[in-house]
PDB file of C-alpha atoms and ligand atoms in Angstrom:
ATOM      1  CA  MET A  13    -124.631  19.003  41.178  1.00 39.00           C
ATOM      2  CA  LYS A  14    -121.938  21.556  41.842  1.00 46.00           C
ATOM      3  CA  PHE A  15    -121.828  24.056  38.961  1.00 42.00           C
ATOM      4  CA  THR A  16    -118.255  25.079  38.217  1.00 45.00           C
ATOM      5  CA  MET A  17    -116.564  26.755  35.233  1.00 41.00           C
ATOM      6  CA  ALA A  18    -115.283  23.309  34.287  1.00 45.00           C
ATOM      7  CA  THR A  19    -118.859  22.163  33.493  1.00 42.00           C
ATOM      8  CA  ILE A  20    -119.355  24.892  30.860  1.00 43.00           C
ATOM      9  CA  PRO A  21    -117.587  24.040  27.613  1.00 45.00           C
ATOM     10  CA  PRO A  22    -116.004  27.102  25.971  1.00 47.00           C
ATOM     11  CA  ARG A  23    -117.776  28.230  22.828  1.00 42.00           C
ATOM     12  CA  PRO A  24    -115.703  29.105  19.745  1.00 46.00           C
ATOM     13  CA  LEU A  25    -114.491  32.692  19.845  1.00 45.00           C
ATOM     14  CA  HIS A  26    -115.610  33.541  16.335  1.00 44.00           C
ATOM     15  CA  SER A  27    -119.202  32.271  16.448  1.00 45.00           C
ATOM     16  CA  PRO A  28    -122.208  34.020  17.996  1.00 45.00           C
ATOM     17  CA  PRO A  29    -123.584  32.674  21.278  1.00 46.00           C
ATOM     18  CA  ALA A  30    -126.162  29.876  20.928  1.00 47.00           C
ATOM     19  CA  GLY A  31    -129.591  29.779  22.558  1.00 45.00           C
ATOM     20  CA  PRO A  32    -132.493  32.200  23.119  1.00 48.00           C
ATOM     21  CA  PRO A  33    -132.068  35.946  23.752  1.00 45.00           C
ATOM     22  CA  ALA A  34    -130.759  36.694  27.224  1.00 47.00           C
ATOM     23  CA  VAL A  35    -133.048  38.125  29.896  1.00 48.00           C
ATOM     24  CA  ASP A  36    -131.379  40.764  32.022  1.00 48.00           C
ATOM     25  CA  GLU A  37    -131.963  41.261  35.728  1.00 55.00           C
ATOM     26  CA  GLY A  38    -134.712  43.826  35.153  1.00 57.00           C
ATOM     27  CA  GLY A  39    -136.719  41.258  33.184  1.00 60.00           C
ATOM     28  CA  SER A  40    -136.370  42.911  29.760  1.00 60.00           C
ATOM     29  CA  VAL A  41    -135.316  40.873  26.753  1.00 60.00           C
ATOM     30  CA  VAL A  42    -132.207  41.708  24.785  1.00 55.00           C
ATOM     31  CA  ALA A  43    -133.481  41.548  21.201  1.00 63.00           C
ATOM     32  CA  GLU A  44    -130.152  41.875  19.407  1.00 65.00           C
ATOM     33  CA  ARG A  45    -126.665  40.835  20.150  1.00 69.00           C
ATOM     34  CA  GLN A  46    -123.468  41.656  18.393  1.00 72.00           C
ATOM     35  CA  ALA A  47    -123.328  38.779  15.920  1.00 77.00           C
ATOM     36  CA  LEU A  48    -119.569  38.588  15.583  1.00 85.00           C
ATOM     37  CA  ARG A  49    -116.815  38.338  18.126  1.00 94.00           C
ATOM     38  CA  VAL A  50    -113.434  39.961  17.684  1.00 94.00           C
ATOM     39  CA  GLN A  51    -111.833  38.899  14.399  1.00 93.00           C
ATOM     40  CA  PRO A  52    -108.129  38.216  13.901  1.00 94.00           C
ATOM     41  CA  PRO A  53    -106.385  41.137  12.179  1.00 94.00           C
ATOM     42  CA  ARG A  54    -106.310  41.193   8.412  1.00 96.00           C
ATOM     43  CA  MET A  55    -102.853  40.156   7.144  1.00 98.00           C
ATOM     44  CA  TYR A  56    -100.795  41.739   4.379  1.00 98.00           C
ATOM     45  CA  GLN A  57     -98.132  40.206   2.174  1.00 98.00           C
ATOM     46  CA  VAL A  58     -95.081  42.130   1.096  1.00 98.00           C
ATOM     47  CA  VAL A  59     -94.529  41.491  -2.612  1.00 99.00           C
ATOM     48  CA  MET A  60     -91.238  42.366  -4.294  1.00 98.00           C
ATOM     49  CA  LEU A  61     -91.183  43.122  -8.003  1.00 99.00           C
ATOM     50  CA  ASN A  62     -88.592  42.192 -10.582  1.00 99.00           C
ATOM     51  CA  ASP A  63     -86.655  44.758 -12.583  1.00 98.00           C
ATOM     52  CA  ASP A  64     -83.748  44.554 -15.017  1.00 98.00           C
ATOM     53  CA  TYR A  65     -81.215  46.558 -12.992  1.00 98.00           C
ATOM     54  CA  THR A  66     -81.125  45.688  -9.298  1.00 99.00           C
ATOM     55  CA  PRO A  67     -78.265  43.238  -8.671  1.00 99.00           C
ATOM     56  CA  MET A  68     -79.323  39.767  -7.551  1.00 98.00           C
ATOM     57  CA  GLU A  69     -77.033  39.888  -4.499  1.00 98.00           C
ATOM     58  CA  PHE A  70     -78.639  43.146  -3.373  1.00 99.00           C
ATOM     59  CA  VAL A  71     -82.089  41.509  -3.423  1.00 99.00           C
ATOM     60  CA  VAL A  72     -80.729  38.511  -1.517  1.00 99.00           C
ATOM     61  CA  GLY A  73     -79.281  40.884   1.091  1.00 98.00           C
ATOM     62  CA  VAL A  74     -82.591  42.734   1.444  1.00 98.00           C
ATOM     63  CA  LEU A  75     -84.451  39.459   1.967  1.00 99.00           C
ATOM     64  CA  GLN A  76     -81.959  38.475   4.670  1.00 98.00           C
ATOM     65  CA  GLU A  77     -81.821  41.834   6.420  1.00 98.00           C
ATOM     66  CA  PHE A  78     -85.479  42.866   6.431  1.00 98.00           C
ATOM     67  CA  PHE A  79     -87.333  39.564   6.094  1.00 98.00           C
ATOM     68  CA  GLY A  80     -85.140  37.300   8.242  1.00 98.00           C
ATOM     69  CA  LYS A  81     -84.405  34.778   5.480  1.00 98.00           C
ATOM     70  CA  ASP A  82     -81.247  32.666   5.453  1.00 98.00           C
ATOM     71  CA  HIS A  83     -79.005  32.995   2.390  1.00 98.00           C
ATOM     72  CA  GLU A  84     -80.374  29.903   0.665  1.00 98.00           C
ATOM     73  CA  THR A  85     -84.045  30.791   1.146  1.00 98.00           C
ATOM     74  CA  ALA A  86     -83.358  34.390   0.134  1.00 99.00           C
ATOM     75  CA  THR A  87     -81.662  33.169  -3.053  1.00 99.00           C
ATOM     76  CA  GLN A  88     -84.643  30.949  -3.892  1.00 98.00           C
ATOM     77  CA  ILE A  89     -87.103  33.818  -3.386  1.00 98.00           C
ATOM     78  CA  MET A  90     -84.931  36.193  -5.438  1.00 99.00           C
ATOM     79  CA  LEU A  91     -84.739  33.679  -8.323  1.00 98.00           C
ATOM     80  CA  HIS A  92     -88.503  33.152  -8.159  1.00 98.00           C
ATOM     81  CA  ILE A  93     -89.025  36.931  -8.475  1.00 98.00           C
ATOM     82  CA  HIS A  94     -86.456  37.112 -11.286  1.00 98.00           C
ATOM     83  CA  LEU A  95     -88.284  34.387 -13.245  1.00 98.00           C
ATOM     84  CA  ASP A  96     -91.935  35.142 -12.327  1.00 98.00           C
ATOM     85  CA  GLY A  97     -91.885  38.929 -12.076  1.00 98.00           C
ATOM     86  CA  ARG A  98     -92.935  39.077  -8.415  1.00 98.00           C
ATOM     87  CA  GLY A  99     -92.723  37.135  -5.191  1.00 98.00           C
ATOM     88  CA  VAL A 100     -93.957  37.153  -1.594  1.00 98.00           C
ATOM     89  CA  CYS A 101     -91.281  38.089   0.949  1.00 98.00           C
ATOM     90  CA  GLY A 102     -93.453  37.625   4.063  1.00 98.00           C
ATOM     91  CA  VAL A 103     -96.916  38.086   5.598  1.00 98.00           C
ATOM     92  CA  TYR A 104     -97.488  40.611   8.409  1.00 98.00           C
ATOM     93  CA  THR A 105    -100.031  42.860  10.063  1.00 98.00           C
ATOM     94  CA  ARG A 106    -100.687  46.032   8.041  1.00 98.00           C
ATOM     95  CA  ASP A 107     -98.327  48.360   9.917  1.00 98.00           C
ATOM     96  CA  VAL A 108     -95.446  45.890   9.940  1.00 98.00           C
ATOM     97  CA  ALA A 109     -95.902  45.172   6.209  1.00 98.00           C
ATOM     98  CA  SER A 110     -95.874  48.935   5.456  1.00 98.00           C
ATOM     99  CA  THR A 111     -92.699  49.369   7.487  1.00 98.00           C
ATOM    100  CA  LYS A 112     -90.999  46.521   5.595  1.00 98.00           C
ATOM    101  CA  VAL A 113     -91.852  48.180   2.266  1.00 98.00           C
ATOM    102  CA  GLU A 114     -90.483  51.521   3.511  1.00 98.00           C
ATOM    103  CA  GLN A 115     -87.258  49.829   4.617  1.00 98.00           C
ATOM    104  CA  VAL A 116     -86.832  48.074   1.242  1.00 98.00           C
ATOM    105  CA  LEU A 117     -87.523  51.254  -0.734  1.00 98.00           C
ATOM    106  CA  ALA A 118     -85.177  53.330   1.434  1.00 98.00           C
ATOM    107  CA  ALA A 119     -82.335  50.794   1.133  1.00 98.00           C
ATOM    108  CA  ALA A 120     -82.843  50.492  -2.650  1.00 98.00           C
ATOM    109  CA  HIS A 121     -82.985  54.267  -3.099  1.00 98.00           C
ATOM    110  CA  GLN A 122     -79.857  54.766  -1.006  1.00 98.00           C
ATOM    111  CA  ALA A 123     -77.996  52.192  -3.103  1.00 98.00           C
ATOM    112  CA  GLY A 124     -79.292  53.671  -6.357  1.00 98.00           C
ATOM    113  CA  HIS A 125     -81.380  50.644  -7.388  1.00 98.00           C
ATOM    114  CA  PRO A 126     -84.939  50.763  -8.765  1.00 98.00           C
ATOM    115  CA  LEU A 127     -86.167  47.820  -6.648  1.00 98.00           C
ATOM    116  CA  GLN A 128     -89.891  48.052  -5.867  1.00 98.00           C
ATOM    117  CA  ALA A 129     -92.029  46.392  -3.200  1.00 99.00           C
ATOM    118  CA  ILE A 130     -95.741  46.640  -2.428  1.00 98.00           C
ATOM    119  CA  THR A 131     -98.189  45.317   0.172  1.00 98.00           C
ATOM    120  CA  GLU A 132    -101.434  43.567  -0.612  1.00 98.00           C
ATOM    121  CA  PRO A 133    -104.091  42.082   1.657  1.00 98.00           C
ATOM    122  CA  VAL A 134    -104.069  38.297   1.932  1.00 98.00           C
ATOM    123  CA  GLU A 135    -107.256  36.570   0.514  1.00 88.00           C
TER     124      GLU A 135
HETATM  125  N1  TYC B 202     -83.712  40.795 -12.494  1.00 82.12           N
HETATM  126  C1  TYC B 202     -82.598  41.275 -11.694  1.00 82.12           C
HETATM  127  C2  TYC B 202     -81.282  40.983 -12.423  1.00 82.12           C
HETATM  128  O1  TYC B 202     -81.262  40.211 -13.381  1.00 82.12           O
HETATM  129  C3  TYC B 202     -82.581  40.607 -10.318  1.00 82.12           C
HETATM  130  C4  TYC B 202     -83.764  40.942  -9.485  1.00 82.12           C
HETATM  131  C5  TYC B 202     -84.416  39.922  -8.773  1.00 82.12           C
HETATM  132  C6  TYC B 202     -84.210  42.242  -9.373  1.00 82.12           C
HETATM  133  C7  TYC B 202     -85.506  40.223  -7.962  1.00 82.12           C
HETATM  134  C8  TYC B 202     -85.328  42.556  -8.578  1.00 82.12           C
HETATM  135  O2  TYC B 202     -87.018  41.826  -7.048  1.00 82.12           O
HETATM  136  C9  TYC B 202     -85.953  41.547  -7.865  1.00 82.12           C
HETATM  137  N2  TYC B 202     -80.200  41.585 -11.964  1.00 82.12           N
END
């Protein structure tokens, strides 16, 4: 039988290889293998906090400008934060989430509003 790549089913990226330890060309046995393959990056949510002073339309504008929400979605998220005390604006890799928080805080500070946002790891 011709042995081509097509005959070898791919194994899942995130599980260790099956079967006995490999024997290298010099005949020695590899006793240990790295158990885990590369993991997807940990994700971080940007959470915006309610306060009594920041105008609702400012929050809606921030959600549109920095989180890519349309006006209706932004309004829903803003009202959720207003009623619940906090709300998730988006989920990103760590550096992107940090940058979003910096942008929100800078815009709020510049406008003289006390709006706060934080990042937290998902899970
Ligand atoms: N509570 C604010 C008000 O009544 C509105 C607001 C919503 C402020 C969401 C912050 O993250 C926030 N003007």
